[in-house]
mmCIF file of C-alpha atoms in Angstrom:
data_model
loop_
_atom_site.group_PDB
_atom_site.id
_atom_site.type_symbol
_atom_site.label_atom_id
_atom_site.label_comp_id
_atom_site.label_asym_id
_atom_site.label_seq_id
_atom_site.Cartn_x
_atom_site.Cartn_y
_atom_site.Cartn_z
ATOM 1 C CA UNK X 105 -9.663 25.073 -1.330
ATOM 2 C CA UNK X 106 -13.171 23.229 -0.891
ATOM 3 C CA UNK X 107 -13.193 20.582 2.549
ATOM 4 C CA UNK X 108 -11.035 17.511 1.572
ATOM 5 C CA UNK X 109 -10.526 18.013 -1.757
ATOM 6 C CA UNK X 110 -6.868 17.272 -0.851
ATOM 7 C CA UNK X 111 -6.660 13.557 -0.483
ATOM 8 C CA UNK X 112 -3.404 11.488 0.223
ATOM 9 C CA UNK X 113 -2.913 8.774 -0.718
ATOM 10 C CA UNK X 114 -0.207 8.325 1.943
ATOM 11 C CA UNK X 115 -1.924 9.644 5.562
ATOM 12 C CA UNK X 116 -0.569 12.462 7.189
ATOM 13 C CA UNK X 117 -0.158 10.571 10.495
ATOM 14 C CA UNK X 118 1.994 8.341 8.683
ATOM 15 C CA UNK X 119 4.090 10.909 7.401
ATOM 16 C CA UNK X 120 5.045 12.227 10.484
ATOM 17 C CA UNK X 121 7.199 9.596 11.775
ATOM 18 C CA UNK X 122 9.591 11.424 9.214
ATOM 19 C CA UNK X 123 8.158 15.185 10.044
ATOM 20 C CA UNK X 124 9.513 17.679 11.634
ATOM 21 C CA UNK X 125 6.981 20.746 12.744
ATOM 22 C CA UNK X 126 5.014 18.804 10.093
ATOM 23 C CA UNK X 127 7.665 19.555 7.447
ATOM 24 C CA UNK X 128 8.851 16.511 5.326
ATOM 25 C CA UNK X 129 11.837 16.687 3.397
ATOM 26 C CA UNK X 130 11.289 15.485 -0.675
ATOM 27 C CA UNK X 131 13.939 13.563 -2.604
ATOM 28 C CA UNK X 132 12.380 13.818 -6.611
ATOM 29 C CA UNK X 133 13.975 10.242 -7.682
ATOM 30 C CA UNK X 134 14.647 11.847 -11.426
ATOM 31 C CA UNK X 135 15.402 15.286 -10.339
ATOM 32 C CA UNK X 136 17.595 13.790 -7.798
ATOM 33 C CA UNK X 137 16.933 17.380 -5.674
ATOM 34 C CA UNK X 138 15.987 17.939 -2.052
ATOM 35 C CA UNK X 139 13.460 19.939 -1.857
ATOM 36 C CA UNK X 140 13.276 23.101 1.535
ATOM 37 C CA UNK X 141 11.321 21.106 4.074
ATOM 38 C CA UNK X 142 7.248 20.340 2.512
ATOM 39 C CA UNK X 143 4.192 20.140 4.818
ATOM 40 C CA UNK X 144 3.347 17.048 4.954
ATOM 41 C CA UNK X 145 -0.059 18.594 4.106
ATOM 42 C CA UNK X 146 0.591 18.726 0.168
ATOM 43 C CA UNK X 147 2.869 15.538 -0.090
ATOM 44 C CA UNK X 148 1.429 11.952 -1.648
ATOM 45 C CA UNK X 149 -1.913 13.556 -2.204
ATOM 46 C CA UNK X 150 -4.325 14.501 -5.007
ATOM 47 C CA UNK X 151 -7.310 16.130 -5.539
ATOM 48 C CA UNK X 152 -10.324 13.898 -5.430
ATOM 49 C CA UNK X 153 -8.262 10.713 -6.178
ATOM 50 C CA UNK X 154 -10.651 8.985 -3.996
ATOM 51 C CA UNK X 155 -13.586 10.822 -5.757
ATOM 52 C CA UNK X 156 -16.184 13.927 -5.680
ATOM 53 C CA UNK X 157 -18.251 14.498 -3.474
ATOM 54 C CA UNK X 158 -15.475 13.689 -0.629
ATOM 55 C CA UNK X 159 -17.601 11.198 1.850
ATOM 56 C CA UNK X 160 -15.470 8.352 0.933
ATOM 57 C CA UNK X 161 -12.556 10.314 2.079
ATOM 58 C CA UNK X 162 -14.309 12.037 4.859
ATOM 59 C CA UNK X 163 -14.612 8.397 6.050
ATOM 60 C CA UNK X 164 -10.565 7.809 5.361
ATOM 61 C CA UNK X 165 -9.893 9.866 7.799
ATOM 62 C CA UNK X 166 -12.370 8.441 10.195
ATOM 63 C CA UNK X 167 -10.194 5.140 9.059
ATOM 64 C CA UNK X 168 -7.178 7.052 9.881
ATOM 65 C CA UNK X 169 -7.841 7.965 13.351
ATOM 66 C CA UNK X 170 -7.882 3.760 13.845
ATOM 67 C CA UNK X 171 -5.256 3.107 11.816
ATOM 68 C CA UNK X 172 -2.564 5.425 13.556
ATOM 69 C CA UNK X 173 -2.905 4.239 17.282
ATOM 70 C CA UNK X 174 -0.526 0.787 17.297
ATOM 71 C CA UNK X 175 2.286 3.343 15.030
ATOM 72 C CA UNK X 176 1.965 6.127 17.922
ATOM 73 C CA UNK X 177 3.027 3.263 20.476
ATOM 74 C CA UNK X 178 5.627 2.104 18.492
ATOM 75 C CA UNK X 179 7.481 5.493 18.227
ATOM 76 C CA UNK X 180 6.393 6.066 21.804
ATOM 77 C CA UNK X 181 8.786 3.946 22.870
ATOM 78 C CA UNK X 182 6.756 0.485 23.090
ATOM 79 C CA UNK X 183 7.810 -2.744 21.617
ATOM 80 C CA UNK X 184 5.966 -5.190 19.106
ATOM 81 C CA UNK X 185 5.373 -7.496 22.102
ATOM 82 C CA UNK X 186 3.187 -4.133 24.060
ATOM 83 C CA UNK X 187 0.986 -4.502 21.515
ATOM 84 C CA UNK X 188 -2.085 -5.456 21.963
ATOM 85 C CA UNK X 189 -4.321 -7.870 19.393
ATOM 86 C CA UNK X 190 -6.431 -4.824 19.024
ATOM 87 C CA UNK X 191 -3.527 -2.462 18.400
ATOM 88 C CA UNK X 192 -1.813 -5.405 16.332
ATOM 89 C CA UNK X 193 -4.994 -6.096 14.099
ATOM 90 C CA UNK X 194 -5.073 -2.047 13.463
ATOM 91 C CA UNK X 195 -2.031 -2.474 12.102
ATOM 92 C CA UNK X 196 -2.042 -4.876 9.832
ATOM 93 C CA UNK X 197 -4.958 -3.507 8.689
ATOM 94 C CA UNK X 198 -3.283 -0.394 7.990
ATOM 95 C CA UNK X 199 -0.410 -2.253 6.281
ATOM 96 C CA UNK X 200 -2.907 -3.707 3.593
ATOM 97 C CA UNK X 201 -5.046 -0.644 3.076
ATOM 98 C CA UNK X 202 -2.030 1.446 3.072
ATOM 99 C CA UNK X 203 -0.698 -0.753 -0.233
ATOM 100 C CA UNK X 204 -4.606 -0.733 -1.946
ATOM 101 C CA UNK X 205 -4.808 2.937 -1.725
ATOM 102 C CA UNK X 206 -1.946 4.233 -3.147
ATOM 103 C CA UNK X 207 -1.401 6.433 -6.050
ATOM 104 C CA UNK X 208 0.371 2.984 -7.677
ATOM 105 C CA UNK X 209 -2.044 0.885 -7.166
ATOM 106 C CA UNK X 210 -4.697 3.559 -9.121
ATOM 107 C CA UNK X 211 -1.837 3.606 -12.168
ATOM 108 C CA UNK X 212 -1.955 -0.709 -12.486
ATOM 109 C CA UNK X 213 -5.973 -0.049 -12.660
ATOM 110 C CA UNK X 214 -5.044 2.266 -15.479
ATOM 111 C CA UNK X 215 -2.787 -0.268 -17.122
ATOM 112 C CA UNK X 216 -6.947 -1.230 -18.431
ATOM 113 C CA UNK X 217 -8.000 1.910 -19.530
ATOM 114 C CA UNK X 218 -7.845 0.918 -23.487
ATOM 115 C CA UNK X 219 -9.888 -2.118 -22.834
ATOM 116 C CA UNK X 220 -12.256 -0.928 -20.574
ATOM 117 C CA UNK X 221 -12.556 1.925 -23.258
ATOM 118 C CA UNK X 222 -13.478 -0.416 -25.376
ATOM 119 C CA UNK X 223 -16.202 -2.001 -23.084
ATOM 120 C CA UNK X 224 -17.933 1.571 -22.312
ATOM 121 C CA UNK X 225 -17.997 2.723 -25.846
ATOM 122 C CA UNK X 226 -19.686 -0.432 -27.008
ATOM 123 C CA UNK X 227 -22.400 -0.569 -24.386
ATOM 124 C CA UNK X 228 -22.834 3.336 -25.099
ATOM 125 C CA UNK X 229 -23.669 2.221 -28.804
ATOM 126 C CA UNK X 230 -25.612 -0.071 -27.612
ATOM 127 C CA UNK X 231 -27.253 2.298 -25.245
ATOM 128 C CA UNK X 232 -27.155 -0.316 -22.354
ATOM 129 C CA UNK X 233 -26.836 2.482 -20.003
ATOM 130 C CA UNK X 234 -30.087 4.126 -20.430
ATOM 131 C CA UNK X 235 -31.835 2.535 -18.224
ATOM 132 C CA UNK X 236 -29.409 2.764 -15.293
ATOM 133 C CA UNK X 237 -27.927 6.149 -15.534
ATOM 134 C CA UNK X 238 -29.737 9.666 -16.341
ATOM 135 C CA UNK X 239 -27.168 12.303 -17.309
ATOM 136 C CA UNK X 240 -27.454 15.851 -15.867
ATOM 137 C CA UNK X 241 -26.160 17.600 -18.460
ATOM 138 C CA UNK X 242 -25.613 18.188 -22.049
ATOM 139 C CA UNK X 243 -22.443 15.597 -22.774
ATOM 140 C CA UNK X 244 -20.590 14.583 -26.038
ATOM 141 C CA UNK X 245 -19.851 10.760 -26.741
ATOM 142 C CA UNK X 246 -16.215 10.747 -25.241
ATOM 143 C CA UNK X 247 -17.160 13.003 -22.260
ATOM 144 C CA UNK X 248 -19.493 10.291 -21.368
ATOM 145 C CA UNK X 249 -16.595 7.845 -22.278
ATOM 146 C CA UNK X 250 -14.436 9.746 -20.162
ATOM 147 C CA UNK X 251 -17.209 9.799 -17.212
ATOM 148 C CA UNK X 252 -17.948 6.337 -17.095
ATOM 149 C CA UNK X 253 -13.883 4.823 -17.326
ATOM 150 C CA UNK X 254 -13.232 7.276 -14.507
ATOM 151 C CA UNK X 255 -16.078 6.038 -12.611
ATOM 152 C CA UNK X 256 -15.361 2.764 -13.859
ATOM 153 C CA UNK X 257 -11.294 2.646 -12.949
ATOM 154 C CA UNK X 258 -12.471 4.578 -9.362
ATOM 155 C CA UNK X 259 -14.926 2.239 -8.304
ATOM 156 C CA UNK X 260 -12.303 -0.682 -9.441
ATOM 157 C CA UNK X 261 -9.999 1.115 -6.671
ATOM 158 C CA UNK X 262 -12.601 1.234 -3.527
ATOM 159 C CA UNK X 263 -13.294 -2.496 -4.233
ATOM 160 C CA UNK X 264 -9.397 -2.598 -3.597
ATOM 161 C CA UNK X 265 -9.081 -0.199 -0.585
ATOM 162 C CA UNK X 266 -11.950 -1.988 1.399
ATOM 163 C CA UNK X 267 -9.897 -5.748 0.518
ATOM 164 C CA UNK X 268 -7.373 -3.925 2.489
ATOM 165 C CA UNK X 269 -9.575 -3.298 5.339
ATOM 166 C CA UNK X 270 -9.834 -6.113 5.983
ATOM 167 C CA UNK X 271 -6.400 -7.659 4.536
ATOM 168 C CA UNK X 272 -5.652 -8.114 8.058
ATOM 169 C CA UNK X 273 -7.265 -11.125 8.005
ATOM 170 C CA UNK X 274 -4.364 -12.388 5.443
ATOM 171 C CA UNK X 275 -1.273 -10.554 7.044
ATOM 172 C CA UNK X 276 -2.264 -12.756 10.842
ATOM 173 C CA UNK X 277 0.134 -16.000 10.057
ATOM 174 C CA UNK X 278 2.699 -13.758 9.379
ATOM 175 C CA UNK X 279 5.384 -13.486 11.983
ATOM 176 C CA UNK X 280 7.017 -10.028 12.873
ATOM 177 C CA UNK X 281 10.107 -7.963 13.840
ATOM 178 C CA UNK X 282 10.992 -4.619 14.299
ATOM 179 C CA UNK X 283 13.953 -3.867 12.649
ATOM 180 C CA UNK X 284 16.527 -1.626 14.445
ATOM 181 C CA UNK X 285 18.984 0.788 12.616
ATOM 182 C CA UNK X 286 21.638 1.347 14.930
ATOM 183 C CA UNK X 287 24.094 2.414 12.091
ATOM 184 C CA UNK X 288 24.744 5.940 11.024
ATOM 185 C CA UNK X 289 21.721 6.712 8.431
ATOM 186 C CA UNK X 290 17.864 7.342 9.206
ATOM 187 C CA UNK X 291 15.113 4.227 7.151
ATOM 188 C CA UNK X 292 13.483 6.742 4.527
ATOM 189 C CA UNK X 293 10.352 6.212 3.275
ATOM 190 C CA UNK X 294 8.911 6.365 -0.287
ATOM 191 C CA UNK X 295 5.449 7.733 -1.627
ATOM 192 C CA UNK X 296 5.004 3.811 -2.042
ATOM 193 C CA UNK X 297 6.256 2.789 1.300
ATOM 194 C CA UNK X 298 4.955 -1.371 1.886
ATOM 195 C CA UNK X 299 6.986 -3.390 0.618
ATOM 196 C CA UNK X 300 6.421 -7.299 -0.340
ATOM 197 C CA UNK X 301 9.311 -9.092 -1.416
ATOM 198 C CA UNK X 302 9.862 -12.993 -1.669
ATOM 199 C CA UNK X 303 13.758 -13.879 -1.326
ATOM 200 C CA UNK X 304 13.349 -17.742 -0.979
ATOM 201 C CA UNK X 305 11.133 -17.637 -4.614
ATOM 202 C CA UNK X 306 12.068 -14.752 -6.541
ATOM 203 C CA UNK X 307 13.524 -16.130 -9.020
ATOM 204 C CA UNK X 308 9.738 -17.045 -10.237
ATOM 205 C CA UNK X 309 7.896 -14.424 -9.620
ATOM 206 C CA UNK X 310 7.238 -10.641 -11.057
ATOM 207 C CA UNK X 311 4.685 -9.969 -8.542
ATOM 208 C CA UNK X 312 3.757 -11.063 -4.719
ATOM 209 C CA UNK X 313 0.493 -11.209 -3.059
ATOM 210 C CA UNK X 314 0.167 -10.529 0.441
ATOM 211 C CA UNK X 315 -1.092 -14.808 0.546
ATOM 212 C CA UNK X 316 1.930 -15.930 -1.602
ATOM 213 C CA UNK X 317 4.146 -19.035 0.176
ATOM 214 C CA UNK X 318 7.942 -17.204 1.287
ATOM 215 C CA UNK X 319 6.296 -13.142 1.642
ATOM 216 C CA UNK X 320 8.680 -11.049 3.130
ATOM 217 C CA UNK X 321 6.479 -7.509 3.945
ATOM 218 C CA UNK X 322 8.741 -4.500 4.748
ATOM 219 C CA UNK X 323 6.409 -1.099 6.337
ATOM 220 C CA UNK X 324 8.411 1.872 7.869
ATOM 221 C CA UNK X 325 7.760 3.350 10.472
ATOM 222 C CA UNK X 326 10.021 6.008 11.941
ATOM 223 C CA UNK X 327 13.752 7.010 11.180
ATOM 224 C CA UNK X 328 14.860 4.062 13.169
ATOM 225 C CA UNK X 329 12.506 1.568 12.374
ATOM 226 C CA UNK X 330 11.150 -1.138 9.588
ATOM 227 C CA UNK X 331 8.606 -3.669 10.891
ATOM 228 C CA UNK X 332 9.278 -7.320 8.665
ATOM 229 C CA UNK X 333 6.623 -9.205 8.706
ATOM 230 C CA UNK X 334 7.928 -12.667 7.409
ATOM 231 C CA UNK X 335 6.108 -16.210 6.508
ATOM 232 C CA UNK X 336 7.408 -18.330 9.861
ATOM 233 C CA UNK X 337 6.933 -21.928 7.242
ATOM 234 C CA UNK X 338 9.999 -20.799 5.155
ATOM 235 C CA UNK X 339 12.390 -17.953 6.635
ATOM 236 C CA UNK X 340 13.793 -17.943 10.875
ATOM 237 C CA UNK X 341 14.867 -14.383 11.586
ATOM 238 C CA UNK X 342 16.525 -13.861 14.829
ATOM 239 C CA UNK X 343 15.782 -11.550 16.923
ATOM 240 C CA UNK X 344 15.938 -10.260 20.612
ATOM 241 C CA UNK X 345 13.227 -10.836 23.365
ATOM 242 C CA UNK X 346 11.641 -7.416 21.987
ATOM 243 C CA UNK X 347 11.535 -8.694 19.086
ATOM 244 C CA UNK X 348 14.246 -6.689 17.444
ATOM 245 C CA UNK X 349 16.782 -6.954 14.997
ATOM 246 C CA UNK X 350 19.630 -4.649 15.399
ATOM 247 C CA UNK X 351 20.876 -3.601 12.198
ATOM 248 C CA UNK X 352 24.080 -1.951 13.066
ATOM 249 C CA UNK X 353 25.949 -2.414 9.584
ATOM 250 C CA UNK X 354 25.349 1.047 7.465
ATOM 251 C CA UNK X 355 25.601 -1.420 4.320
ATOM 252 C CA UNK X 356 22.307 -3.276 5.692
ATOM 253 C CA UNK X 357 20.158 -0.296 6.140
ATOM 254 C CA UNK X 358 21.553 1.585 2.638
ATOM 255 C CA UNK X 359 19.922 -2.170 1.817
ATOM 256 C CA UNK X 360 16.458 -1.522 3.123
ATOM 257 C CA UNK X 361 16.318 1.874 1.859
ATOM 258 C CA UNK X 362 16.944 1.071 -1.289
ATOM 259 C CA UNK X 363 13.544 -0.865 -1.422
ATOM 260 C CA UNK X 364 11.997 2.276 -1.087
ATOM 261 C CA UNK X 365 13.945 3.622 -4.211
ATOM 262 C CA UNK X 366 13.302 0.389 -5.934
ATOM 263 C CA UNK X 367 9.189 0.734 -4.673
ATOM 264 C CA UNK X 368 8.972 4.673 -5.572
ATOM 265 C CA UNK X 369 6.345 5.979 -7.928
ATOM 266 C CA UNK X 370 8.385 9.405 -7.857
ATOM 267 C CA UNK X 371 9.881 10.124 -4.583
ATOM 268 C CA UNK X 372 11.760 9.260 -1.191
ATOM 269 C CA UNK X 373 10.850 11.416 2.302
ATOM 270 C CA UNK X 374 13.302 11.393 4.557
ATOM 271 C CA UNK X 375 13.724 13.811 8.284
ATOM 272 C CA UNK X 376 17.982 14.648 7.825
ATOM 273 C CA UNK X 377 19.266 12.693 4.847
ATOM 274 C CA UNK X 378 22.080 14.137 2.942
ATOM 275 C CA UNK X 379 21.588 15.271 -0.431
ATOM 276 C CA UNK X 380 25.229 13.322 -0.890
ATOM 277 C CA UNK X 381 23.760 9.649 0.900
ATOM 278 C CA UNK X 382 20.714 9.512 -1.576
ATOM 279 C CA UNK X 383 22.477 10.856 -4.378
ATOM 280 C CA UNK X 384 24.574 7.040 -3.417
ATOM 281 C CA UNK X 385 21.636 5.075 -3.093
ATOM 282 C CA UNK X 386 19.781 6.806 -6.535
ATOM 283 C CA UNK X 387 23.338 5.455 -8.643
ATOM 284 C CA UNK X 388 22.509 2.154 -7.013
ATOM 285 C CA UNK X 389 18.950 1.841 -7.609
ATOM 286 C CA UNK X 390 19.226 -0.680 -10.632
ATOM 287 C CA UNK X 391 20.358 -2.953 -8.333
ATOM 288 C CA UNK X 392 16.674 -3.700 -6.567
ATOM 289 C CA UNK X 393 14.332 -1.028 -8.915
ATOM 290 C CA UNK X 394 12.275 -3.600 -10.840
ATOM 291 C CA UNK X 395 9.708 -2.791 -13.504
ATOM 292 C CA UNK X 396 9.083 -6.498 -15.731
ATOM 293 C CA UNK X 397 6.922 -5.933 -18.040
ATOM 294 C CA UNK X 398 4.263 -8.767 -17.563
ATOM 295 C CA UNK X 399 0.543 -10.075 -19.768
ATOM 296 C CA UNK X 400 -2.182 -10.204 -16.888
ATOM 297 C CA UNK X 401 -5.920 -11.343 -17.442
ATOM 298 C CA UNK X 402 -8.581 -8.235 -16.594
ATOM 299 C CA UNK X 403 -12.233 -9.355 -16.930
ATOM 300 C CA UNK X 404 -14.097 -6.464 -19.421
ATOM 301 C CA UNK X 405 -18.134 -6.620 -19.520
ATOM 302 C CA UNK X 406 -17.564 -10.911 -18.546
ATOM 303 C CA UNK X 407 -14.773 -11.485 -20.545
ATOM 304 C CA UNK X 408 -11.289 -12.353 -19.838
ATOM 305 C CA UNK X 409 -8.896 -10.672 -21.454
ATOM 306 C CA UNK X 410 -5.151 -10.294 -21.422
ATOM 307 C CA UNK X 411 -2.999 -7.225 -21.391
ATOM 308 C CA UNK X 412 0.313 -6.232 -21.212
ATOM 309 C CA UNK X 413 2.444 -3.440 -18.475
ATOM 310 C CA UNK X 414 4.604 -2.619 -16.172
ATOM 311 C CA UNK X 415 2.934 -3.541 -12.496
ATOM 312 C CA UNK X 416 3.642 -1.545 -9.207
ATOM 313 C CA UNK X 417 4.679 -3.503 -6.367
ATOM 314 C CA UNK X 418 6.797 -6.344 -7.925
ATOM 315 C CA UNK X 419 9.236 -8.081 -5.845
ATOM 316 C CA UNK X 420 12.740 -6.074 -6.120
ATOM 317 C CA UNK X 421 16.186 -7.605 -8.006
ATOM 318 C CA UNK X 422 17.577 -7.845 -4.479
ATOM 319 C CA UNK X 423 16.881 -8.207 -1.380
ATOM 320 C CA UNK X 424 18.490 -7.047 1.916
ATOM 321 C CA UNK X 425 21.148 -9.305 3.395
ATOM 322 C CA UNK X 426 19.667 -9.503 7.118
ATOM 323 C CA UNK X 427 20.534 -11.674 9.772
ATOM 324 C CA UNK X 428 18.464 -15.123 9.121
ATOM 325 C CA UNK X 429 18.654 -18.339 11.682
ATOM 326 C CA UNK X 430 19.031 -22.149 9.664
ATOM 327 C CA UNK X 431 15.921 -23.838 7.588
ATOM 328 C CA UNK X 432 16.035 -26.938 5.545
ATOM 329 C CA UNK X 433 15.300 -26.474 2.124
ATOM 330 C CA UNK X 434 11.445 -25.834 1.561
ATOM 331 C CA UNK X 435 9.173 -26.391 -1.185
ATOM 332 C CA UNK X 436 7.231 -23.767 -3.311
ATOM 333 C CA UNK X 437 3.392 -23.526 -2.335
ATOM 334 C CA UNK X 438 1.176 -21.326 -4.399
ATOM 335 C CA UNK X 439 -0.499 -19.782 -1.247
ATOM 336 C CA UNK X 440 0.727 -19.980 2.844
ATOM 337 C CA UNK X 441 -2.108 -23.350 3.925
ATOM 338 C CA UNK X 442 -2.118 -21.077 7.231
ATOM 339 C CA UNK X 443 -3.177 -17.119 5.303
ATOM 340 C CA UNK X 444 -7.433 -16.462 5.745
ATOM 341 C CA UNK X 445 -7.241 -15.021 2.515
ATOM 342 C CA UNK X 446 -10.599 -16.401 1.811
ATOM 343 C CA UNK X 447 -12.162 -14.846 5.332
ATOM 344 C CA UNK X 448 -10.847 -10.602 3.890
ATOM 345 C CA UNK X 449 -12.875 -11.629 0.525
ATOM 346 C CA UNK X 450 -16.127 -13.361 1.582
ATOM 347 C CA UNK X 451 -16.261 -10.097 4.376
ATOM 348 C CA UNK X 452 -15.211 -7.763 1.476
ATOM 349 C CA UNK X 453 -17.949 -9.995 -0.780
ATOM 350 C CA UNK X 454 -20.179 -9.462 1.954
ATOM 351 C CA UNK X 455 -19.810 -5.844 2.429
ATOM 352 C CA UNK X 456 -20.816 -5.394 -1.468
ATOM 353 C CA UNK X 457 -23.958 -7.460 -1.348
ATOM 354 C CA UNK X 458 -25.207 -5.052 1.769
ATOM 355 C CA UNK X 459 -23.917 -2.261 -0.106
ATOM 356 C CA UNK X 460 -26.138 -3.061 -3.327
ATOM 357 C CA UNK X 461 -22.745 -3.298 -5.103
ATOM 358 C CA UNK X 462 -21.578 0.690 -4.834
ATOM 359 C CA UNK X 463 -18.298 1.531 -4.558
ATOM 360 C CA UNK X 464 -18.286 4.415 -2.495
ATOM 361 C CA UNK X 465 -20.945 3.180 -0.060
ATOM 362 C CA UNK X 466 -18.872 -0.412 1.164
ATOM 363 C CA UNK X 467 -15.720 1.439 1.624
ATOM 364 C CA UNK X 468 -17.886 3.617 4.039
ATOM 365 C CA UNK X 469 -20.031 0.429 5.695
ATOM 366 C CA UNK X 470 -16.020 -1.207 5.703
ATOM 367 C CA UNK X 471 -14.791 1.389 7.620
ATOM 368 C CA UNK X 472 -17.879 1.335 10.294
ATOM 369 C CA UNK X 473 -17.906 -2.100 10.428
ATOM 370 C CA UNK X 474 -13.674 -1.620 11.601
ATOM 371 C CA UNK X 475 -14.703 0.537 14.113
ATOM 372 C CA UNK X 476 -17.388 -1.347 15.325
ATOM 373 C CA UNK X 477 -15.343 -4.477 15.569
ATOM 374 C CA UNK X 478 -12.713 -2.252 17.378
ATOM 375 C CA UNK X 479 -14.883 -0.202 19.916
ATOM 376 C CA UNK X 480 -16.679 -3.435 21.430
ATOM 377 C CA UNK X 481 -13.068 -5.452 21.605
ATOM 378 C CA UNK X 482 -12.401 -1.986 23.771
ATOM 379 C CA UNK X 483 -15.247 -2.979 26.036
ATOM 380 C CA UNK X 484 -14.593 -6.694 26.060
#
């Protein structure tokens, strides 16, 4: 296999939290069967997901080298208060990048395939690409259309990854706690592991963005830990001096695991769960899994068009019953006033300007800028 052809949408360093000898167990939601332990090099990946040539994938490997540091600190016995400001930043960047790089994100982009094709077809007929593209081989009109649509969807995905790299700006105002599993069954992970929820304002939302008021965000760390980030203006979650919330109830652990079943595209991964336990969770999946159809806007050739589809990353139908302190009633706001979402967008726009609008170059520049920032922080 050519080097970097197999491109992971969940990095291997993340999957190692559930692996034993570089192998993890895979539960297919539709088939309901547990595979024999599978190499983490062969799960949650797809050939050329981020493009061919593979220069973007090569740079993503460098980003993963940065992102794994705070995860290793936590997995090696560190607590949230032990994280350095640099590690906290990298952990937040990992979370937002993981969300945007996923295969589910690409699937959501592909929902606009019909409209994209209409725009590309019109441009080809009108010869609008003649001065911009030099075709290196003879292609039929249909092949040219496929090539341009694929390039457009990849470009949108890469732009979202750039925004994800700088997404720590959006989440820095959230409070972190570690859900510590002291019950019998382990925490699991899925092929779409970052969960966004909004228990306070769930009734009027299908999808919850990173900047939304009332956000709760779950990131699995390993079979005994799940990181929870929450909006402190809406929730008061009780924790100990190490910022831990001890989950002694198997019922609550099951509910946190059901969030992974809710968000999963196809598979749930684990270390040592029994098939009976996973079948039992799968039988309850409808309590949490949400796949509502909505109409949303998409820009095609400068024109805003409405498309309908079933977006990924919907808030779950039900939220885990976590220990909480008392807070008064809170009025709904569209965006948290304490988030710095605009700065993340400004950084993304700046990178794109410097990259001349080329999505692949923008991703590479964003990763290198992040590495330089980390290096300068270490020196200080």
